[in-house]
XYZ file of C-alpha atoms in Angstrom:
513
model
C 27.932 39.468 -36.559
C 30.478 36.643 -36.099
C 31.991 38.439 -33.105
C 28.538 38.763 -31.518
C 27.850 35.055 -32.078
C 31.185 34.036 -30.576
C 30.556 36.364 -27.606
C 27.101 34.815 -26.949
C 28.470 31.283 -27.249
C 31.239 32.146 -24.809
C 28.720 33.626 -22.352
C 26.461 30.565 -22.698
C 29.393 28.224 -22.011
C 30.458 30.332 -19.025
C 26.925 30.354 -17.583
C 26.607 26.569 -18.062
C 29.945 26.038 -16.280
C 28.860 28.222 -13.343
C 25.486 26.460 -13.016
C 27.098 23.015 -13.179
C 29.596 24.032 -10.499
C 26.866 25.386 -8.205
C 24.725 22.266 -8.593
C 27.715 20.012 -7.837
C 28.592 22.130 -4.795
C 25.001 21.940 -3.522
C 24.888 18.149 -3.906
C 28.206 17.787 -2.075
C 26.867 19.845 0.850
C 23.729 17.676 1.057
C 25.862 14.522 1.047
C 27.884 15.843 3.988
C 24.671 16.781 5.813
C 23.267 13.288 5.191
C 26.465 11.669 6.528
C 26.368 13.547 9.849
C 22.606 13.111 10.167
C 22.898 9.342 9.664
C 25.749 9.173 12.166
C 23.617 10.984 14.768
C 20.617 8.711 14.135
C 22.669 5.562 14.614
C 23.771 6.983 17.954
C 20.087 7.350 18.910
C 19.394 3.799 17.729
C 22.215 2.330 19.812
C 21.142 4.266 22.918
C 17.554 2.985 22.601
C 18.731 -0.583 22.023
C 20.660 -0.564 25.294
C 17.638 0.586 27.313
C 14.742 -1.253 25.657
C 12.364 -2.715 28.282
C 11.700 -6.433 28.478
C 8.167 -7.483 27.607
C 5.992 -9.349 30.047
C 6.073 -13.161 29.874
C 2.349 -13.164 29.087
C 2.843 -11.192 25.871
C 4.320 -12.085 22.513
C 7.149 -10.253 20.806
C 6.667 -9.519 17.106
C 9.947 -11.215 16.240
C 8.653 -14.397 17.933
C 5.452 -14.270 15.876
C 7.333 -14.324 12.587
C 10.032 -16.733 13.717
C 9.172 -20.229 12.511
C 6.669 -19.117 9.863
C 9.171 -19.302 7.045
C 10.021 -22.442 5.130
C 13.467 -23.918 5.726
C 15.839 -21.838 3.589
C 18.227 -24.756 3.045
C 15.389 -26.757 1.455
C 14.494 -23.801 -0.773
C 18.092 -23.450 -1.917
C 18.289 -27.194 -2.620
C 15.158 -26.961 -4.789
C 16.660 -23.945 -6.536
C 19.879 -25.872 -7.255
C 17.786 -28.758 -8.583
C 16.197 -26.392 -11.097
C 12.755 -26.372 -9.447
C 10.471 -23.354 -9.144
C 10.413 -22.187 -5.526
C 6.812 -20.935 -5.586
C 5.139 -22.861 -8.427
C 1.614 -21.891 -7.387
C 2.215 -18.127 -7.521
C 1.976 -16.382 -10.898
C 3.354 -12.836 -10.561
C 2.807 -12.095 -14.263
C -0.713 -10.950 -13.311
C 0.877 -7.683 -12.085
C 2.958 -7.176 -15.234
C 0.281 -7.353 -17.915
C -0.125 -4.216 -20.019
C -3.505 -2.803 -20.922
C -3.115 -1.322 -24.414
C -6.434 0.485 -24.790
C -9.359 1.924 -22.863
C -12.696 0.082 -22.861
C -15.112 3.041 -22.705
C -18.182 1.161 -23.980
C -19.683 -1.204 -21.375
C -19.104 -4.897 -22.107
C -21.764 -7.304 -20.848
C -20.525 -10.291 -18.893
C -21.382 -13.961 -19.085
C -23.207 -14.844 -15.868
C -22.468 -18.017 -13.939
C -24.650 -18.739 -10.927
C -26.819 -15.777 -9.890
C -26.248 -12.046 -9.405
C -28.451 -10.700 -6.565
C -31.213 -8.530 -8.011
C -30.859 -6.002 -5.202
C -27.262 -5.178 -6.195
C -27.555 -1.826 -7.947
C -24.383 0.201 -8.206
C -20.748 0.083 -9.286
C -17.666 -1.705 -8.024
C -14.867 0.768 -8.832
C -11.260 -0.420 -8.861
C -7.810 1.034 -9.518
C -4.304 -0.324 -9.871
C -1.409 -0.723 -12.307
C -2.494 -0.569 -15.935
C 0.740 -0.626 -17.892
C 4.388 -0.925 -16.910
C 5.522 0.440 -20.284
C 5.685 3.850 -21.955
C 6.925 3.544 -25.511
C 10.164 1.545 -25.351
C 10.670 2.362 -21.655
C 9.505 0.372 -18.622
C 8.652 1.362 -15.069
C 10.796 -0.338 -12.436
C 8.160 -0.639 -9.693
C 4.491 -1.634 -9.686
C 3.601 1.512 -7.702
C 4.796 3.606 -10.676
C 2.657 1.996 -13.393
C 0.126 4.067 -15.315
C -3.076 3.883 -13.253
C -6.021 1.981 -14.712
C -9.592 2.474 -13.471
C -12.119 -0.381 -13.687
C -15.897 -0.309 -13.342
C -18.210 -3.270 -12.801
C -21.787 -1.966 -13.017
C -24.580 -4.034 -11.413
C -28.231 -3.643 -12.449
C -31.182 -6.038 -12.376
C -29.046 -9.165 -12.111
C -26.646 -8.164 -14.917
C -23.075 -6.825 -14.833
C -21.103 -4.747 -17.335
C -17.397 -3.851 -17.447
C -15.424 -0.770 -18.504
C -11.867 0.454 -17.962
C -9.792 3.501 -18.819
C -6.478 5.038 -17.870
C -6.386 7.858 -15.354
C -5.352 10.847 -17.480
C -3.191 12.635 -14.925
C -0.651 15.310 -15.916
C 2.107 12.703 -15.611
C 0.238 10.245 -17.841
C -0.314 12.919 -20.494
C 3.337 14.008 -20.465
C 4.599 10.428 -20.655
C 2.214 9.605 -23.490
C 3.152 12.721 -25.463
C 6.898 12.085 -25.070
C 6.576 8.280 -25.418
C 8.966 7.841 -22.532
C 8.989 8.229 -18.713
C 9.526 11.969 -18.183
C 8.669 12.198 -14.462
C 10.709 10.401 -11.793
C 8.442 8.072 -9.817
C 8.616 6.149 -6.528
C 10.984 3.503 -7.885
C 11.710 4.658 -11.444
C 14.142 7.300 -12.664
C 12.916 9.549 -15.459
C 14.474 9.277 -18.906
C 15.952 12.779 -19.368
C 15.160 15.025 -22.300
C 18.516 16.070 -23.810
C 17.024 19.475 -24.638
C 16.269 20.251 -20.989
C 18.281 20.707 -17.790
C 17.497 19.761 -14.199
C 15.794 23.164 -13.873
C 13.109 21.982 -16.366
C 12.224 18.699 -14.730
C 8.597 18.568 -15.744
C 7.053 18.615 -12.243
C 3.566 20.115 -12.220
C 1.304 20.722 -9.269
C -2.338 21.634 -9.240
C -4.668 22.938 -6.576
C -7.850 21.061 -5.852
C -10.918 22.494 -4.150
C -10.942 19.536 -1.767
C -7.538 20.502 -0.360
C -8.558 24.160 -0.097
C -11.360 23.128 2.271
C -9.027 21.178 4.547
C -7.736 22.398 7.898
C -5.123 21.137 10.390
C -6.806 19.520 13.423
C -3.687 18.112 15.131
C 0.068 17.946 14.735
C 2.611 15.394 15.950
C 6.280 16.138 16.417
C 8.424 13.698 14.427
C 10.715 11.667 16.640
C 13.500 12.455 14.112
C 12.909 15.953 12.664
C 14.828 15.288 9.441
C 13.525 11.718 9.143
C 9.686 11.902 9.233
C 7.928 8.551 9.382
C 6.372 6.947 6.308
C 2.609 6.503 6.787
C 0.105 4.858 4.483
C -2.995 4.917 6.701
C -4.221 5.966 10.157
C -7.183 5.180 12.401
C -10.159 7.119 13.795
C -12.386 6.179 16.758
C -15.144 8.156 18.470
C -12.659 10.178 20.508
C -9.215 9.639 19.002
C -7.047 9.747 15.948
C -4.721 6.731 16.091
C -1.407 7.420 14.333
C 1.176 4.647 13.963
C 4.748 5.881 13.436
C 6.800 2.961 12.202
C 10.616 3.152 12.076
C 10.507 3.497 8.282
C 11.410 7.092 7.614
C 12.001 9.435 4.699
C 15.471 10.977 4.789
C 14.857 14.604 3.844
C 18.509 15.152 2.970
C 18.469 12.175 0.591
C 15.124 13.286 -0.849
C 16.559 16.739 -1.609
C 19.629 15.254 -3.268
C 17.335 12.938 -5.249
C 15.380 15.961 -6.424
C 18.530 17.391 -8.000
C 19.722 14.063 -9.389
C 16.248 12.907 -10.520
C 16.683 9.726 -8.508
C 13.545 7.847 -7.298
C 12.022 8.580 -3.903
C 12.466 4.923 -2.901
C 16.169 5.449 -2.123
C 15.231 8.082 0.497
C 13.419 5.476 2.638
C 15.435 4.433 5.712
C 14.506 1.535 8.012
C 15.662 1.420 11.643
C 15.036 -2.156 12.784
C 16.279 -1.556 16.334
C 13.940 1.378 16.992
C 10.377 0.891 18.267
C 7.119 1.568 16.501
C 5.248 4.416 18.234
C 1.440 4.570 18.452
C -0.096 7.984 19.221
C -3.563 8.617 20.605
C -4.631 12.120 19.566
C -7.755 13.751 21.003
C -10.286 14.592 18.298
C -11.718 17.374 20.445
C -8.600 19.496 20.997
C -5.885 17.883 18.842
C -3.606 17.167 21.798
C -1.589 13.972 22.244
C -3.276 11.944 24.990
C -0.794 9.075 25.225
C 2.046 7.449 23.299
C 2.603 3.683 23.227
C 5.409 1.694 21.696
C 5.996 -1.824 20.437
C 8.667 -3.803 18.643
C 9.524 -2.534 15.184
C 7.106 -3.571 12.443
C 6.152 -2.348 8.992
C 2.581 -1.824 7.837
C 0.547 -0.356 5.028
C -3.043 -1.057 6.067
C -4.894 -0.742 9.350
C -7.835 -3.149 9.536
C -9.949 -1.262 12.094
C -9.814 0.427 15.496
C -12.316 1.033 18.280
C -12.728 1.975 21.943
C -13.767 -0.489 24.654
C -13.507 -0.348 28.478
C -10.991 2.534 28.668
C -8.897 0.877 25.970
C -8.299 1.523 22.300
C -8.007 -1.621 20.170
C -6.235 -1.362 16.820
C -5.805 -4.211 14.332
C -3.050 -3.944 11.708
C -1.672 -6.074 8.863
C 1.952 -6.229 10.029
C 5.251 -7.205 8.401
C 8.544 -7.693 10.227
C 10.182 -5.038 7.998
C 9.508 -3.171 4.708
C 11.098 -5.815 2.460
C 7.736 -6.372 0.790
C 8.212 -3.046 -1.013
C 11.310 -4.553 -2.643
C 9.165 -7.496 -3.731
C 7.047 -5.175 -5.885
C 9.889 -4.151 -8.177
C 9.292 -5.509 -11.670
C 12.621 -7.365 -11.695
C 11.846 -8.982 -8.317
C 8.443 -10.162 -9.578
C 10.023 -11.604 -12.711
C 12.639 -13.465 -10.659
C 10.290 -14.672 -7.923
C 11.200 -18.329 -8.364
C 14.921 -17.662 -8.040
C 14.724 -15.859 -4.691
C 14.584 -18.154 -1.615
C 13.905 -15.085 0.584
C 10.891 -13.819 -1.369
C 8.129 -15.486 0.672
C 9.732 -14.407 3.951
C 10.032 -10.827 2.666
C 6.314 -10.792 1.854
C 5.240 -12.477 5.098
C 2.545 -10.633 7.055
C 0.109 -11.395 9.865
C -2.925 -9.498 11.238
C -1.992 -8.333 14.749
C -4.107 -6.718 17.482
C -2.693 -4.050 19.809
C -4.658 -3.147 22.947
C -3.832 0.342 24.248
C -4.884 0.993 27.886
C -5.743 4.703 27.843
C -5.996 5.203 31.609
C -3.323 2.716 32.649
C -0.711 4.052 35.066
C 2.696 2.892 33.810
C 5.134 1.088 36.105
C 8.896 0.782 35.867
C 8.494 -2.749 34.466
C 6.536 -1.774 31.372
C 7.504 1.807 30.616
C 10.437 3.475 28.942
C 10.549 7.257 28.596
C 6.881 7.365 29.717
C 5.761 5.303 26.711
C 3.892 2.149 27.692
C 5.278 -0.909 25.927
C 2.579 -3.080 24.283
C 2.762 -6.486 22.613
C 0.243 -7.742 20.061
C -2.008 -10.740 19.698
C -2.234 -12.589 16.369
C -5.776 -12.672 14.956
C -5.164 -15.509 12.494
C -2.207 -17.490 11.207
C -2.618 -16.456 7.576
C -1.015 -13.640 5.636
C -3.663 -10.949 5.109
C -3.588 -7.825 2.946
C -5.926 -5.120 1.616
C -8.295 -5.748 4.564
C -11.911 -4.539 4.445
C -14.809 -4.591 6.880
C -18.482 -3.673 6.952
C -18.234 0.125 6.505
C -20.836 0.681 9.218
C -18.304 -0.761 11.685
C -15.405 1.561 10.900
C -14.152 2.991 14.211
C -16.562 0.712 16.117
C -16.252 -2.668 17.785
C -16.475 -5.237 15.017
C -16.255 -8.974 14.522
C -15.312 -9.754 10.909
C -12.770 -8.560 8.384
C -12.064 -9.745 4.863
C -8.700 -9.888 3.045
C -6.646 -11.484 0.302
C -3.737 -13.840 0.987
C -0.196 -12.420 1.084
C 1.477 -15.838 1.451
C 3.159 -16.426 -1.918
C 4.266 -19.894 -0.796
C 0.739 -20.993 0.123
C -0.885 -23.926 -1.663
C -3.103 -21.365 -3.369
C -1.830 -17.747 -3.115
C -5.045 -16.519 -4.762
C -7.154 -16.956 -1.621
C -9.907 -14.797 -0.128
C -10.028 -14.843 3.690
C -12.765 -14.098 6.223
C -11.506 -13.664 9.795
C -13.690 -13.889 12.910
C -11.879 -11.707 15.451
C -14.014 -13.067 18.317
C -13.210 -16.756 17.838
C -9.866 -16.198 16.003
C -11.025 -18.527 13.215
C -10.910 -18.166 9.431
C -12.830 -19.175 6.339
C -11.130 -19.271 2.948
C -12.228 -19.323 -0.681
C -9.946 -20.196 -3.576
C -10.015 -21.676 -7.057
C -7.149 -23.035 -9.109
C -5.394 -20.346 -11.199
C -7.836 -17.588 -10.104
C -6.475 -14.412 -8.491
C -9.024 -12.285 -6.598
C -8.483 -8.681 -5.578
C -9.431 -6.754 -2.438
C -12.781 -8.079 -1.108
C -15.444 -5.358 -0.797
C -18.369 -5.954 1.595
C -21.822 -4.768 0.513
C -24.557 -4.979 3.131
C -27.866 -6.571 2.070
C -31.000 -4.381 2.172
C -32.527 -6.294 5.109
C -29.267 -6.927 7.020
C -29.477 -7.777 10.709
C -26.026 -9.228 11.389
C -22.653 -7.649 10.687
C -21.923 -10.122 7.895
C -25.370 -10.064 6.237
C -24.408 -9.169 2.694
C -22.103 -10.087 -0.142
C -18.415 -9.839 -0.961
C -17.447 -8.402 -4.357
C -13.981 -9.157 -5.720
C -12.595 -8.607 -9.199
C -10.778 -11.674 -10.521
C -8.273 -12.518 -13.241
C -6.658 -15.782 -14.332
C -2.981 -16.746 -14.263
C -1.007 -18.060 -17.205
C -0.843 -16.854 -20.799
C -4.111 -18.288 -22.152
C -6.662 -16.071 -20.356
C -4.910 -12.693 -20.196
C -7.772 -11.031 -22.169
C -10.325 -11.937 -19.548
C -11.543 -10.331 -16.337
C -14.370 -11.147 -13.973
C -16.160 -10.232 -10.792
C -16.916 -12.759 -8.052
C -19.859 -12.582 -5.623
C -19.626 -14.504 -2.344
C -22.221 -14.792 0.418
C -20.370 -12.996 3.227
C -21.956 -15.136 5.952
C -21.525 -18.639 4.501
C -18.449 -17.729 2.410
C -19.899 -19.644 -0.519
C -19.961 -18.419 -4.108
C -23.300 -17.013 -5.270
C -22.302 -16.116 -8.797
C -19.810 -14.440 -11.085
C -19.645 -12.471 -14.317
C -16.862 -13.071 -16.869
C -15.846 -10.573 -19.551
C -13.777 -11.132 -22.704
C -11.715 -8.025 -23.505
C -9.658 -6.816 -26.465
C -6.648 -6.147 -24.252
C -4.776 -7.693 -21.339
C -6.085 -6.783 -17.882
C -3.621 -6.721 -14.924
C -4.509 -7.246 -11.283
C -5.857 -4.193 -9.434
C -5.218 -2.959 -5.890
C -7.921 -0.857 -4.218
C -11.463 0.343 -4.747
C -14.944 0.753 -3.333
C -18.603 0.089 -4.043
C -20.805 3.034 -5.009
C -24.562 2.392 -4.738
C -26.651 3.685 -7.610
C -28.359 7.005 -6.936
C -32.078 6.452 -6.691
C -34.110 8.759 -8.906
C -37.355 10.074 -7.491
C -40.098 11.996 -9.222
C -40.516 15.478 -7.817
C -43.957 17.096 -7.901
C -44.180 20.861 -7.968
C -47.283 22.138 -6.217
C -48.723 25.486 -7.276
């Protein structure tokens, strides 16, 4: 019996040694592949940089738009050395609050002002709910356990509920009381009883995906570095796909899979390469035309539409993807010690006009891609933009957003932009932080902005963490109509995205014999 046990232990040790050797060999090969791939890409970058076309004098380069927007860095560093907060009006703790329990039973809110009687439906929101699992903490806001919120409107009253999204990852983390799945910016805490071949990844098939079909394909400009995309546009005749020079290194991603490292480290930014904008025919899936501009980073497209043989696309643009770094928990905690933070989070809404039938000339074309420069729609940082849903893919006039300027006098600002006149209206209140503004059209609407804006709100500081509200603005006048405030038994963090779902009208059905 002892001989058998020793034999099995020897075999187990031998097998473990072989597996460890093979894994190490595989990782080494991927590192070599990544080295040569990166070397080749830098060669492409340098070649493009030498031949980049010069923009027309009538247009504006993206780098010129952002130049001069930032506060003098020397002054910021002097304030830092003097022990002052660099951004005293911005409270990033609103992202780091931890909801400790679901609120399944609707809580009625205290009404201030008036809630329109015709509002009948639910404002549904999602976003980070908790940065902690047991004694462990997520490193990035994108990784937090997702929390769903519901503000239900009926007959001039509003109620509130929230609960965590019980995904497979959430259930596994909760059961283990630690982070067991590697996320976008957070490395999993390994189980000592498991190896890399038991990494806990689970995939499920959804009926929605089974009903999908491929309508068009685009060849990546770098086959092993596909572009990172968060959103795309649709008009009557085109899909509008924006390929920014932020890519995902497949070689790094594969190495990360073995090492359990976060996906974030596989993102590669090529500042000296252009952003490409593809027009794809919705009828046959073919690429109609490719445009290019200076490099920029984006998450959200505002809207896009066709007009006079042109496609117009409006985008919330950043000079580079540094804003992703700003959403790490440590970066948020150290906001007031970083003189670069506001510049990293700086964005502007830019309009690109794409002439579909324009014949390129040697002055404005490079490799048959027409070079386009944008126009700035307003001189305020805008994020999570929304419009009247009836105008999606159509010519529109107004969009609504929250401020992304952390160094503004009041970072918690709601913005209405008139794209015709290039003017803005703003709403803000001291220590109040609104979320993405959702437009709801009024029942008798005639104009594009006839309706209300719904925005969930929370308060900065440590005294009102167990409080959440919903704000109602008149979308046309941009004045507050009313609000509902809820006292909760747990902290409520700021949310990110959502939508309004009208209540389903019930009708009596008569059965005739």
